[in-house]
């Protein structure tokens, strides 16, 4: 039997077993909550930021940990490896949080006092490891989840990660006058019913990989694994993903995970829109004086940009 067929069959058996275990578990949140929450949505006829029930909204958080390892020329051998974790916040109406939470591994656990790149759509924290620590969770809640003009009550769907089991620690990051309610996905169910894992994160990784491939091809001197360039790519990727045209695309993550019954309207993915739908075969339109070859289409204004404009 071909190995690919065996792998698919084996994976299906594993997922089927997990579904049976979850359905027989007393913590059947991932399966029974779909209809319950969806019924409340239909009752109030309002869908906003994970499930908006008048003054409430529901969102999902998850981690995407990445270890970048490249072989090639670099100024320092230590620059060959760089690790980071991003924690996006996805709402049920297909929008994303204002900021992307980024945990970047640094040798001494701290960013330099000056000289590193930052962006208004990134919330940066450093650590000796790229894994998010428990003491960093309140900062995530206050700066990326409960910041801005969001409704008074927020409902969060969280993973079964140990750092999110201490609800008192999580609530310490909630600003005064606001309330956070938490629902936890049972262990082993993340791949089945966590919207970010089911659909969103693969789109995010695909977009970053495409930027890396294009940048290295067109600008060989571009170092994908330096701190500043990692942050530039993350910032630009997140900014493109926040474009209103992708709301239906990201709502599909909720549909695929089983939380909503109606299929979203036809949509395109960020990578397809930026790189694949129409051949990006023209000069940069970012500035009047740029004569470089374009490699990406902006998801907001639809202009073509070169790597010199997008990442420098």
GROMACS .gro file of C-alpha atoms in nm:
model
  312
    1UNK     CA    1   0.000   0.000   0.000
    2UNK     CA    2   0.143   0.344  -0.084
    3UNK     CA    3   0.273   0.530   0.220
    4UNK     CA    4   0.054   0.833   0.147
    5UNK     CA    5  -0.263   0.621   0.153
    6UNK     CA    6  -0.157   0.455   0.475
    7UNK     CA    7  -0.087   0.793   0.639
    8UNK     CA    8  -0.429   0.932   0.544
    9UNK     CA    9  -0.605   0.618   0.664
   10UNK     CA   10  -0.409   0.617   0.987
   11UNK     CA   11  -0.480   0.987   1.046
   12UNK     CA   12  -0.853   0.935   0.987
   13UNK     CA   13  -0.854   0.653   1.241
   14UNK     CA   14  -0.680   0.873   1.498
   15UNK     CA   15  -0.922   1.163   1.447
   16UNK     CA   16  -1.220   0.927   1.465
   17UNK     CA   17  -1.092   0.785   1.794
   18UNK     CA   18  -1.042   1.136   1.931
   19UNK     CA   19  -1.398   1.229   1.839
   20UNK     CA   20  -1.530   0.924   2.024
   21UNK     CA   21  -1.321   1.005   2.330
   22UNK     CA   22  -1.439   1.365   2.332
   23UNK     CA   23  -1.804   1.271   2.285
   24UNK     CA   24  -1.785   1.040   2.587
   25UNK     CA   25  -1.597   1.294   2.799
   26UNK     CA   26  -1.772   1.500   3.067
   27UNK     CA   27  -1.598   1.803   2.915
   28UNK     CA   28  -1.780   1.782   2.581
   29UNK     CA   29  -1.753   2.157   2.532
   30UNK     CA   30  -1.606   2.134   2.186
   31UNK     CA   31  -1.899   1.932   2.054
   32UNK     CA   32  -2.201   2.045   2.251
   33UNK     CA   33  -2.117   2.416   2.251
   34UNK     CA   34  -2.156   2.450   1.872
   35UNK     CA   35  -2.536   2.426   1.868
   36UNK     CA   36  -2.576   2.607   2.198
   37UNK     CA   37  -2.376   2.911   2.094
   38UNK     CA   38  -2.509   2.905   1.741
   39UNK     CA   39  -2.863   2.916   1.877
   40UNK     CA   40  -2.781   3.228   2.074
   41UNK     CA   41  -2.640   3.381   1.761
   42UNK     CA   42  -2.957   3.319   1.569
   43UNK     CA   43  -3.163   3.457   1.855
   44UNK     CA   44  -2.983   3.789   1.870
   45UNK     CA   45  -2.921   3.810   1.494
   46UNK     CA   46  -2.582   3.973   1.555
   47UNK     CA   47  -2.248   3.817   1.479
   48UNK     CA   48  -1.941   4.004   1.588
   49UNK     CA   49  -1.596   3.913   1.709
   50UNK     CA   50  -1.628   3.548   1.786
   51UNK     CA   51  -1.996   3.553   1.863
   52UNK     CA   52  -2.144   3.887   1.945
   53UNK     CA   53  -2.446   3.866   2.170
   54UNK     CA   54  -2.543   4.231   2.199
   55UNK     CA   55  -2.275   4.359   2.439
   56UNK     CA   56  -2.072   4.040   2.432
   57UNK     CA   57  -1.827   3.900   2.184
   58UNK     CA   58  -1.651   3.570   2.157
   59UNK     CA   59  -1.303   3.519   2.021
   60UNK     CA   60  -1.041   3.250   1.989
   61UNK     CA   61  -0.671   3.252   2.068
   62UNK     CA   62  -0.402   3.008   1.973
   63UNK     CA   63  -0.027   2.991   1.943
   64UNK     CA   64   0.182   2.949   1.630
   65UNK     CA   65   0.538   2.863   1.726
   66UNK     CA   66   0.800   2.884   1.456
   67UNK     CA   67   1.167   2.794   1.457
   68UNK     CA   68   1.343   2.939   1.154
   69UNK     CA   69   1.662   2.764   1.051
   70UNK     CA   70   1.846   2.859   0.736
   71UNK     CA   71   2.173   2.753   0.581
   72UNK     CA   72   2.355   3.021   0.388
   73UNK     CA   73   2.557   3.336   0.424
   74UNK     CA   74   2.507   3.549   0.734
   75UNK     CA   75   2.714   3.794   0.932
   76UNK     CA   76   2.699   3.588   1.253
   77UNK     CA   77   2.667   3.215   1.301
   78UNK     CA   78   2.416   3.275   1.583
   79UNK     CA   79   2.183   3.435   1.330
   80UNK     CA   80   2.115   3.103   1.162
   81UNK     CA   81   1.846   3.014   1.414
   82UNK     CA   82   1.564   3.237   1.535
   83UNK     CA   83   1.251   3.124   1.718
   84UNK     CA   84   0.926   3.306   1.784
   85UNK     CA   85   0.564   3.248   1.876
   86UNK     CA   86   0.268   3.451   1.751
   87UNK     CA   87  -0.072   3.453   1.920
   88UNK     CA   88  -0.345   3.588   1.689
   89UNK     CA   89  -0.692   3.681   1.813
   90UNK     CA   90  -0.968   3.588   1.567
   91UNK     CA   91  -1.328   3.704   1.602
   92UNK     CA   92  -1.640   3.533   1.474
   93UNK     CA   93  -1.721   3.811   1.229
   94UNK     CA   94  -1.396   3.738   1.048
   95UNK     CA   95  -1.196   4.028   1.187
   96UNK     CA   96  -0.865   4.010   1.371
   97UNK     CA   97  -0.745   4.182   1.685
   98UNK     CA   98  -0.576   4.519   1.649
   99UNK     CA   99  -0.238   4.375   1.749
  100UNK     CA  100  -0.052   4.049   1.699
  101UNK     CA  101   0.114   3.916   2.014
  102UNK     CA  102   0.473   3.806   1.940
  103UNK     CA  103   0.710   3.624   2.175
  104UNK     CA  104   1.065   3.637   2.041
  105UNK     CA  105   1.354   3.436   2.181
  106UNK     CA  106   1.650   3.653   2.285
  107UNK     CA  107   1.983   3.529   2.429
  108UNK     CA  108   1.942   3.723   2.756
  109UNK     CA  109   1.561   3.725   2.754
  110UNK     CA  110   1.536   4.097   2.677
  111UNK     CA  111   1.527   4.320   2.373
  112UNK     CA  112   1.815   4.565   2.330
  113UNK     CA  113   1.748   4.908   2.476
  114UNK     CA  114   1.746   5.060   2.129
  115UNK     CA  115   1.800   4.970   1.767
  116UNK     CA  116   1.533   4.705   1.712
  117UNK     CA  117   1.240   4.742   1.474
  118UNK     CA  118   0.884   4.772   1.601
  119UNK     CA  119   0.539   4.836   1.454
  120UNK     CA  120   0.207   4.963   1.595
  121UNK     CA  121   0.029   4.638   1.501
  122UNK     CA  122   0.270   4.417   1.696
  123UNK     CA  123   0.282   4.359   2.071
  124UNK     CA  124   0.637   4.239   2.135
  125UNK     CA  125   0.769   4.050   2.435
  126UNK     CA  126   1.104   3.877   2.472
  127UNK     CA  127   1.213   3.568   2.659
  128UNK     CA  128   1.497   3.321   2.679
  129UNK     CA  129   1.264   3.086   2.491
  130UNK     CA  130   1.007   3.153   2.220
  131UNK     CA  131   0.743   2.969   2.425
  132UNK     CA  132   0.492   3.203   2.588
  133UNK     CA  133   0.520   3.203   2.967
  134UNK     CA  134   0.236   3.211   3.215
  135UNK     CA  135   0.337   3.556   3.341
  136UNK     CA  136   0.305   3.695   2.986
  137UNK     CA  137  -0.063   3.598   2.958
  138UNK     CA  138  -0.200   3.907   3.144
  139UNK     CA  139  -0.011   4.130   2.901
  140UNK     CA  140  -0.170   3.942   2.611
  141UNK     CA  141  -0.516   3.992   2.760
  142UNK     CA  142  -0.475   4.362   2.838
  143UNK     CA  143  -0.295   4.469   2.520
  144UNK     CA  144  -0.437   4.242   2.250
  145UNK     CA  145  -0.770   4.107   2.375
  146UNK     CA  146  -0.940   4.366   2.597
  147UNK     CA  147  -0.786   4.682   2.454
  148UNK     CA  148  -0.973   4.928   2.235
  149UNK     CA  149  -1.346   4.994   2.219
  150UNK     CA  150  -1.465   4.637   2.259
  151UNK     CA  151  -1.794   4.539   2.426
  152UNK     CA  152  -1.817   4.520   2.803
  153UNK     CA  153  -1.832   4.140   2.818
  154UNK     CA  154  -1.599   3.916   2.620
  155UNK     CA  155  -1.624   3.539   2.585
  156UNK     CA  156  -1.295   3.365   2.510
  157UNK     CA  157  -1.244   3.016   2.372
  158UNK     CA  158  -0.904   2.900   2.496
  159UNK     CA  159  -0.677   2.605   2.435
  160UNK     CA  160  -0.595   2.350   2.704
  161UNK     CA  161  -0.244   2.492   2.734
  162UNK     CA  162  -0.128   2.481   3.100
  163UNK     CA  163  -0.058   2.855   3.102
  164UNK     CA  164  -0.425   2.926   3.034
  165UNK     CA  165  -0.561   2.704   3.310
  166UNK     CA  166  -0.496   2.965   3.580
  167UNK     CA  167  -0.807   3.178   3.532
  168UNK     CA  168  -0.712   3.416   3.812
  169UNK     CA  169  -0.389   3.495   3.628
  170UNK     CA  170  -0.582   3.557   3.306
  171UNK     CA  171  -0.838   3.781   3.476
  172UNK     CA  172  -0.559   3.994   3.624
  173UNK     CA  173  -0.509   4.138   3.274
  174UNK     CA  174  -0.872   4.246   3.230
  175UNK     CA  175  -0.910   4.627   3.248
  176UNK     CA  176  -1.149   4.776   3.506
  177UNK     CA  177  -1.511   4.791   3.392
  178UNK     CA  178  -1.478   4.495   3.154
  179UNK     CA  179  -1.554   4.127   3.198
  180UNK     CA  180  -1.402   3.815   3.049
  181UNK     CA  181  -1.570   3.475   3.041
  182UNK     CA  182  -1.368   3.170   2.943
  183UNK     CA  183  -1.443   2.842   2.768
  184UNK     CA  184  -1.171   2.580   2.729
  185UNK     CA  185  -1.127   2.336   2.442
  186UNK     CA  186  -1.076   1.985   2.587
  187UNK     CA  187  -0.730   1.827   2.555
  188UNK     CA  188  -0.685   1.655   2.222
  189UNK     CA  189  -0.965   1.849   2.053
  190UNK     CA  190  -0.767   2.146   1.925
  191UNK     CA  191  -0.717   2.005   1.575
  192UNK     CA  192  -1.090   1.930   1.553
  193UNK     CA  193  -1.262   2.243   1.681
  194UNK     CA  194  -1.011   2.526   1.731
  195UNK     CA  195  -1.084   2.766   1.440
  196UNK     CA  196  -0.727   2.891   1.423
  197UNK     CA  197  -0.584   2.541   1.401
  198UNK     CA  198  -0.853   2.412   1.168
  199UNK     CA  199  -0.796   2.677   0.901
  200UNK     CA  200  -0.643   3.016   0.988
  201UNK     CA  201  -0.286   2.930   1.088
  202UNK     CA  202  -0.212   2.740   0.768
  203UNK     CA  203  -0.302   3.056   0.573
  204UNK     CA  204  -0.075   3.264   0.794
  205UNK     CA  205   0.224   3.031   0.753
  206UNK     CA  206   0.163   3.002   0.380
  207UNK     CA  207   0.172   3.380   0.335
  208UNK     CA  208   0.495   3.419   0.531
  209UNK     CA  209   0.658   3.135   0.338
  210UNK     CA  210   0.561   3.301   0.010
  211UNK     CA  211   0.712   3.634   0.118
  212UNK     CA  212   1.034   3.459   0.219
  213UNK     CA  213   1.058   3.276  -0.113
  214UNK     CA  214   0.998   3.591  -0.317
  215UNK     CA  215   1.222   3.814  -0.108
  216UNK     CA  216   1.515   3.573  -0.114
  217UNK     CA  217   1.475   3.522  -0.489
  218UNK     CA  218   1.453   3.893  -0.576
  219UNK     CA  219   1.675   4.031  -0.299
  220UNK     CA  220   1.938   3.768  -0.205
  221UNK     CA  221   2.085   4.002   0.055
  222UNK     CA  222   1.757   4.001   0.250
  223UNK     CA  223   1.820   3.807   0.572
  224UNK     CA  224   1.493   3.631   0.660
  225UNK     CA  225   1.616   3.522   1.002
  226UNK     CA  226   1.732   3.852   1.151
  227UNK     CA  227   1.520   3.994   1.432
  228UNK     CA  228   1.419   4.308   1.245
  229UNK     CA  229   1.327   4.128   0.924
  230UNK     CA  230   1.121   3.868   1.110
  231UNK     CA  231   0.924   4.151   1.269
  232UNK     CA  232   0.884   4.331   0.937
  233UNK     CA  233   0.745   4.020   0.769
  234UNK     CA  234   0.510   3.951   1.062
  235UNK     CA  235   0.387   4.311   1.067
  236UNK     CA  236   0.323   4.324   0.692
  237UNK     CA  237   0.157   3.982   0.690
  238UNK     CA  238  -0.073   4.073   0.977
  239UNK     CA  239  -0.159   4.407   0.820
  240UNK     CA  240  -0.258   4.234   0.495
  241UNK     CA  241  -0.466   3.978   0.684
  242UNK     CA  242  -0.657   4.259   0.855
  243UNK     CA  243  -0.794   4.382   0.520
  244UNK     CA  244  -1.177   4.378   0.518
  245UNK     CA  245  -1.184   4.166   0.200
  246UNK     CA  246  -1.083   3.856   0.401
  247UNK     CA  247  -1.363   3.856   0.657
  248UNK     CA  248  -1.555   3.583   0.474
  249UNK     CA  249  -1.234   3.383   0.443
  250UNK     CA  250  -1.168   3.392   0.817
  251UNK     CA  251  -1.533   3.328   0.902
  252UNK     CA  252  -1.484   3.001   0.720
  253UNK     CA  253  -1.251   2.895   1.004
  254UNK     CA  254  -1.554   2.904   1.234
  255UNK     CA  255  -1.765   2.716   0.981
  256UNK     CA  256  -1.498   2.448   0.930
  257UNK     CA  257  -1.466   2.404   1.307
  258UNK     CA  258  -1.843   2.353   1.338
  259UNK     CA  259  -1.946   2.668   1.526
  260UNK     CA  260  -2.170   2.816   1.256
  261UNK     CA  261  -2.405   2.637   1.016
  262UNK     CA  262  -2.410   2.873   0.718
  263UNK     CA  263  -2.120   2.864   0.475
  264UNK     CA  264  -1.959   3.208   0.429
  265UNK     CA  265  -1.991   3.392   0.099
  266UNK     CA  266  -1.737   3.308  -0.175
  267UNK     CA  267  -1.393   3.433  -0.079
  268UNK     CA  268  -1.028   3.439  -0.176
  269UNK     CA  269  -0.735   3.369   0.054
  270UNK     CA  270  -0.467   3.630   0.131
  271UNK     CA  271  -0.195   3.439  -0.055
  272UNK     CA  272  -0.410   3.389  -0.363
  273UNK     CA  273  -0.508   3.755  -0.375
  274UNK     CA  274  -0.155   3.886  -0.317
  275UNK     CA  275   0.039   3.647  -0.538
  276UNK     CA  276  -0.173   3.412  -0.750
  277UNK     CA  277  -0.504   3.556  -0.874
  278UNK     CA  278  -0.351   3.792  -1.131
  279UNK     CA  279   0.011   3.758  -1.239
  280UNK     CA  280   0.218   4.008  -1.046
  281UNK     CA  281   0.428   4.093  -1.350
  282UNK     CA  282   0.477   4.467  -1.348
  283UNK     CA  283   0.684   4.742  -1.193
  284UNK     CA  284   0.633   4.861  -0.838
  285UNK     CA  285   0.354   5.116  -0.794
  286UNK     CA  286   0.443   5.201  -0.436
  287UNK     CA  287   0.633   5.520  -0.518
  288UNK     CA  288   0.685   5.727  -0.830
  289UNK     CA  289   1.060   5.674  -0.826
  290UNK     CA  290   1.066   5.297  -0.770
  291UNK     CA  291   1.156   5.100  -1.083
  292UNK     CA  292   1.192   4.762  -0.911
  293UNK     CA  293   0.992   4.460  -1.018
  294UNK     CA  294   0.679   4.408  -0.806
  295UNK     CA  295   0.620   4.080  -0.626
  296UNK     CA  296   0.309   4.132  -0.413
  297UNK     CA  297  -0.033   4.296  -0.439
  298UNK     CA  298  -0.152   4.503  -0.143
  299UNK     CA  299  -0.473   4.361   0.003
  300UNK     CA  300  -0.596   4.708   0.094
  301UNK     CA  301  -0.529   4.932  -0.208
  302UNK     CA  302  -0.456   4.659  -0.468
  303UNK     CA  303  -0.133   4.832  -0.575
  304UNK     CA  304   0.172   4.628  -0.670
  305UNK     CA  305   0.475   4.659  -0.445
  306UNK     CA  306   0.839   4.559  -0.464
  307UNK     CA  307   1.029   4.408  -0.174
  308UNK     CA  308   1.225   4.732  -0.134
  309UNK     CA  309   0.900   4.913  -0.050
  310UNK     CA  310   0.727   4.636   0.145
  311UNK     CA  311   1.008   4.517   0.371
  312UNK     CA  312   1.260   4.801   0.399
   0.00000   0.00000   0.00000
